[in-house]
mmCIF file of C-alpha atoms in Angstrom:
data_model
loop_
_atom_site.group_PDB
_atom_site.id
_atom_site.type_symbol
_atom_site.label_atom_id
_atom_site.label_comp_id
_atom_site.label_asym_id
_atom_site.label_seq_id
_atom_site.Cartn_x
_atom_site.Cartn_y
_atom_site.Cartn_z
ATOM 1 C CA MET A 1 24.394 5.186 -9.448
ATOM 2 C CA ALA A 2 22.132 6.440 -6.596
ATOM 3 C CA ARG A 3 20.443 9.718 -7.059
ATOM 4 C CA ASP A 4 20.394 12.400 -4.595
ATOM 5 C CA TYR A 5 16.426 12.782 -4.412
ATOM 6 C CA ILE A 6 13.597 10.363 -3.706
ATOM 7 C CA LEU A 7 10.977 9.899 -6.804
ATOM 8 C CA LYS A 8 7.538 11.359 -5.316
ATOM 9 C CA HIS A 9 4.518 9.500 -7.161
ATOM 10 C CA LYS A 10 2.159 12.377 -7.732
ATOM 11 C CA GLY A 11 -1.200 11.446 -7.515
ATOM 12 C CA PHE A 12 -0.398 8.947 -4.607
ATOM 13 C CA PRO A 13 -2.765 9.542 -1.862
ATOM 14 C CA GLY A 14 -0.319 10.671 1.286
ATOM 15 C CA ARG A 15 -2.243 9.080 3.719
ATOM 16 C CA LEU A 16 -5.510 7.290 4.674
ATOM 17 C CA PRO A 17 -7.791 10.495 5.515
ATOM 18 C CA GLY A 18 -9.132 10.712 9.070
ATOM 19 C CA THR A 19 -6.381 8.609 10.514
ATOM 20 C CA ASP A 20 -2.416 8.852 11.123
ATOM 21 C CA TYR A 21 -1.685 5.829 8.747
ATOM 22 C CA GLN A 22 0.589 7.786 6.329
ATOM 23 C CA PHE A 23 0.771 5.776 2.666
ATOM 24 C CA THR A 24 3.939 8.427 1.614
ATOM 25 C CA ILE A 25 7.001 10.306 3.131
ATOM 26 C CA ARG A 26 7.772 14.084 1.923
ATOM 27 C CA ARG A 27 11.534 13.527 1.987
ATOM 28 C CA ALA A 28 14.233 11.099 2.235
ATOM 29 C CA ASN A 29 15.306 9.919 5.766
ATOM 30 C CA PRO A 30 18.560 11.980 6.915
ATOM 31 C CA LYS A 31 19.336 9.055 8.868
ATOM 32 C CA GLY A 32 19.413 6.633 5.940
ATOM 33 C CA VAL A 33 16.635 4.783 4.314
ATOM 34 C CA THR A 34 14.618 2.632 6.174
ATOM 35 C CA PRO A 35 14.681 -1.123 4.907
ATOM 36 C CA LEU A 36 11.776 -2.819 3.476
ATOM 37 C CA LYS A 37 10.824 -6.146 5.439
ATOM 38 C CA GLY A 38 7.574 -8.196 5.646
ATOM 39 C CA LEU A 39 5.442 -7.739 8.830
ATOM 40 C CA GLU A 40 3.244 -10.208 9.844
ATOM 41 C CA ARG A 41 -0.608 -9.318 9.608
ATOM 42 C CA TYR A 42 -1.919 -11.382 12.548
ATOM 43 C CA LYS A 43 -5.668 -11.960 12.545
ATOM 44 C CA ASP A 44 -6.600 -10.008 15.573
ATOM 45 C CA ARG A 45 -5.179 -6.567 13.951
ATOM 46 C CA LYS A 46 -7.422 -3.775 14.296
ATOM 47 C CA SER A 47 -9.956 -3.225 11.870
ATOM 48 C CA ALA A 48 -8.617 0.351 10.981
ATOM 49 C CA ASP A 49 -5.459 -1.155 10.419
ATOM 50 C CA LYS A 50 -6.844 -3.851 7.952
ATOM 51 C CA ARG A 51 -8.757 -0.875 6.191
ATOM 52 C CA ALA A 52 -5.339 1.224 5.945
ATOM 53 C CA ASP A 53 -3.876 -1.909 4.294
ATOM 54 C CA ALA A 54 -6.794 -2.349 1.842
ATOM 55 C CA ALA A 55 -6.504 1.443 0.796
ATOM 56 C CA PHE A 56 -2.967 1.081 0.147
ATOM 57 C CA MET A 57 -3.518 -1.815 -1.915
ATOM 58 C CA ALA A 58 -6.352 -0.085 -3.729
ATOM 59 C CA ALA A 59 -4.133 2.905 -4.181
ATOM 60 C CA LEU A 60 -1.070 0.670 -5.409
ATOM 61 C CA TRP A 61 -3.181 -1.066 -7.838
ATOM 62 C CA ALA A 62 -5.015 2.164 -9.351
ATOM 63 C CA HIS A 63 -1.831 4.035 -9.714
ATOM 64 C CA PHE A 64 0.761 1.036 -10.863
ATOM 65 C CA GLY A 65 -1.407 -1.977 -11.869
ATOM 66 C CA GLU A 66 0.966 -4.746 -12.982
ATOM 67 C CA GLU A 67 3.600 -2.326 -14.218
ATOM 68 C CA GLU A 68 6.860 -2.293 -12.313
ATOM 69 C CA PHE A 69 7.147 0.842 -9.701
ATOM 70 C CA GLU A 70 10.227 2.550 -7.764
ATOM 71 C CA ARG A 71 9.745 2.821 -4.169
ATOM 72 C CA GLY A 72 10.516 6.563 -4.281
ATOM 73 C CA ASN A 73 8.415 8.138 -1.346
ATOM 74 C CA LEU A 74 6.131 5.364 -0.758
ATOM 75 C CA ASP A 75 6.329 4.826 3.392
ATOM 76 C CA ALA A 76 8.339 1.949 3.989
ATOM 77 C CA GLY A 77 6.309 1.191 7.275
ATOM 78 C CA ARG A 78 2.992 0.466 5.167
ATOM 79 C CA LEU A 79 4.616 -1.239 2.456
ATOM 80 C CA SER A 80 6.244 -3.401 5.205
ATOM 81 C CA TRP A 81 2.612 -4.625 6.120
ATOM 82 C CA LEU A 82 2.184 -5.869 2.215
ATOM 83 C CA PHE A 83 5.953 -6.421 1.546
ATOM 84 C CA GLY A 84 6.890 -10.253 0.819
ATOM 85 C CA ARG A 85 3.436 -11.066 -0.167
ATOM 86 C CA GLU A 86 1.266 -8.959 -1.940
ATOM 87 C CA VAL A 87 4.177 -6.605 -2.869
ATOM 88 C CA VAL A 88 7.497 -8.210 -3.974
ATOM 89 C CA PRO A 89 10.927 -7.130 -5.600
ATOM 90 C CA ALA A 90 10.650 -6.901 -9.171
ATOM 91 C CA ASP A 91 14.152 -8.716 -9.582
ATOM 92 C CA PRO A 92 14.667 -10.310 -6.508
ATOM 93 C CA GLU A 93 18.479 -10.906 -7.697
ATOM 94 C CA ASP A 94 19.116 -7.339 -8.029
ATOM 95 C CA PHE A 95 16.847 -5.888 -4.991
ATOM 96 C CA ASP A 96 18.081 -3.632 -2.186
ATOM 97 C CA PRO A 97 15.504 -3.187 0.678
ATOM 98 C CA ALA A 98 17.305 0.084 1.782
ATOM 99 C CA SER A 99 17.142 1.809 -1.322
ATOM 100 C CA TYR A 100 14.444 4.584 -2.561
ATOM 101 C CA GLU A 101 15.408 3.378 -6.338
ATOM 102 C CA ALA A 102 14.407 -0.290 -5.458
ATOM 103 C CA LEU A 103 11.967 -1.631 -8.248
ATOM 104 C CA LEU A 104 8.711 -3.466 -6.880
ATOM 105 C CA LYS A 105 5.622 -5.014 -8.333
ATOM 106 C CA ILE A 106 1.895 -6.207 -6.825
ATOM 107 C CA ASP A 107 2.091 -9.788 -7.001
ATOM 108 C CA VAL A 108 -1.547 -9.933 -8.453
ATOM 109 C CA LYS A 109 -2.641 -13.329 -7.521
ATOM 110 C CA ARG A 110 -1.652 -13.154 -4.025
ATOM 111 C CA ALA A 111 -2.961 -9.535 -3.760
ATOM 112 C CA MET A 112 -6.330 -10.796 -5.186
ATOM 113 C CA ALA A 113 -6.481 -13.459 -2.595
ATOM 114 C CA ALA A 114 -5.785 -10.928 0.309
ATOM 115 C CA PHE A 115 -7.959 -8.255 -0.892
ATOM 116 C CA PRO A 116 -10.745 -9.335 -3.323
ATOM 117 C CA GLU A 117 -12.490 -6.209 -2.530
ATOM 118 C CA VAL A 118 -9.925 -4.402 -4.365
ATOM 119 C CA PHE A 119 -9.876 -6.452 -7.470
ATOM 120 C CA ALA A 120 -13.692 -6.731 -7.689
ATOM 121 C CA GLU A 121 -15.423 -5.281 -10.516
ATOM 122 C CA GLY A 122 -18.776 -3.845 -9.942
ATOM 123 C CA ALA A 123 -20.754 -6.631 -7.914
ATOM 124 C CA ASP A 124 -19.264 -10.223 -7.425
ATOM 125 C CA ASP A 125 -21.588 -13.338 -7.607
ATOM 126 C CA GLU A 126 -22.830 -12.574 -3.990
ATOM 127 C CA GLY A 127 -24.148 -9.258 -4.855
ATOM 128 C CA GLU A 128 -21.663 -7.676 -2.673
ATOM 129 C CA GLU A 129 -20.277 -3.769 -3.995
ATOM 130 C CA MET A 130 -16.777 -2.857 -3.983
ATOM 131 C CA PRO A 131 -16.248 -0.296 -1.303
ATOM 132 C CA ASP A 132 -16.184 3.213 -2.367
ATOM 133 C CA TRP A 133 -12.704 3.797 -1.973
ATOM 134 C CA ASP A 134 -12.839 7.557 -2.943
ATOM 135 C CA ALA A 135 -15.250 8.064 0.051
ATOM 136 C CA MET A 136 -13.536 5.657 2.400
ATOM 137 C CA TRP A 137 -10.462 7.814 1.779
ATOM 138 C CA ASN A 138 -11.987 10.872 2.678
ATOM 139 C CA GLY A 139 -13.937 9.590 5.814
ATOM 140 C CA ASP A 140 -17.305 10.324 4.122
ATOM 141 C CA ASP A 141 -18.281 6.623 4.340
ATOM 142 C CA MET A 142 -17.334 5.533 7.468
ATOM 143 C CA ASP A 143 -19.611 4.924 11.009
ATOM 144 C CA ASP A 144 -18.600 6.120 14.367
ATOM 145 C CA ASP A 145 -16.381 2.922 14.946
ATOM 146 C CA GLY A 146 -14.408 3.709 11.647
ATOM 147 C CA GLU A 147 -16.184 0.723 9.927
ATOM 148 C CA LEU A 148 -17.711 1.328 6.098
ATOM 149 C CA ASN A 149 -21.321 1.621 5.987
ATOM 150 C CA GLY A 150 -23.309 -0.176 3.843
#
């Protein structure tokens, strides 16, 4: 039985600060639920788009880890950039892409391959440090071109 509200993920960032990249929605769409669909990520995407993908994956990982999670108020557009690859249906047999109650999970292996910086612990073997996601979300660690400093 469908609920008449969407689950709001408390503490989940609403957007990538300093941008219009939205991570959550405020209320259900009165015209109907936007279905999730995998969007192709081409190599020539803007660095800001790639940064938004990484920040969204970092937020998903920090908030849910390996646990299943309900789609709820997570933005369909932002989810669709990861859907079918790094974010998959928790139960493919019983999945409705046009439901706010749809259960999802992170495909950790694929997510680690696509966003190694999100899953790095401290410094890796080559001495690169994990980006400061809090500073990135706050825009404190960006240069004038929207790239991470450092």
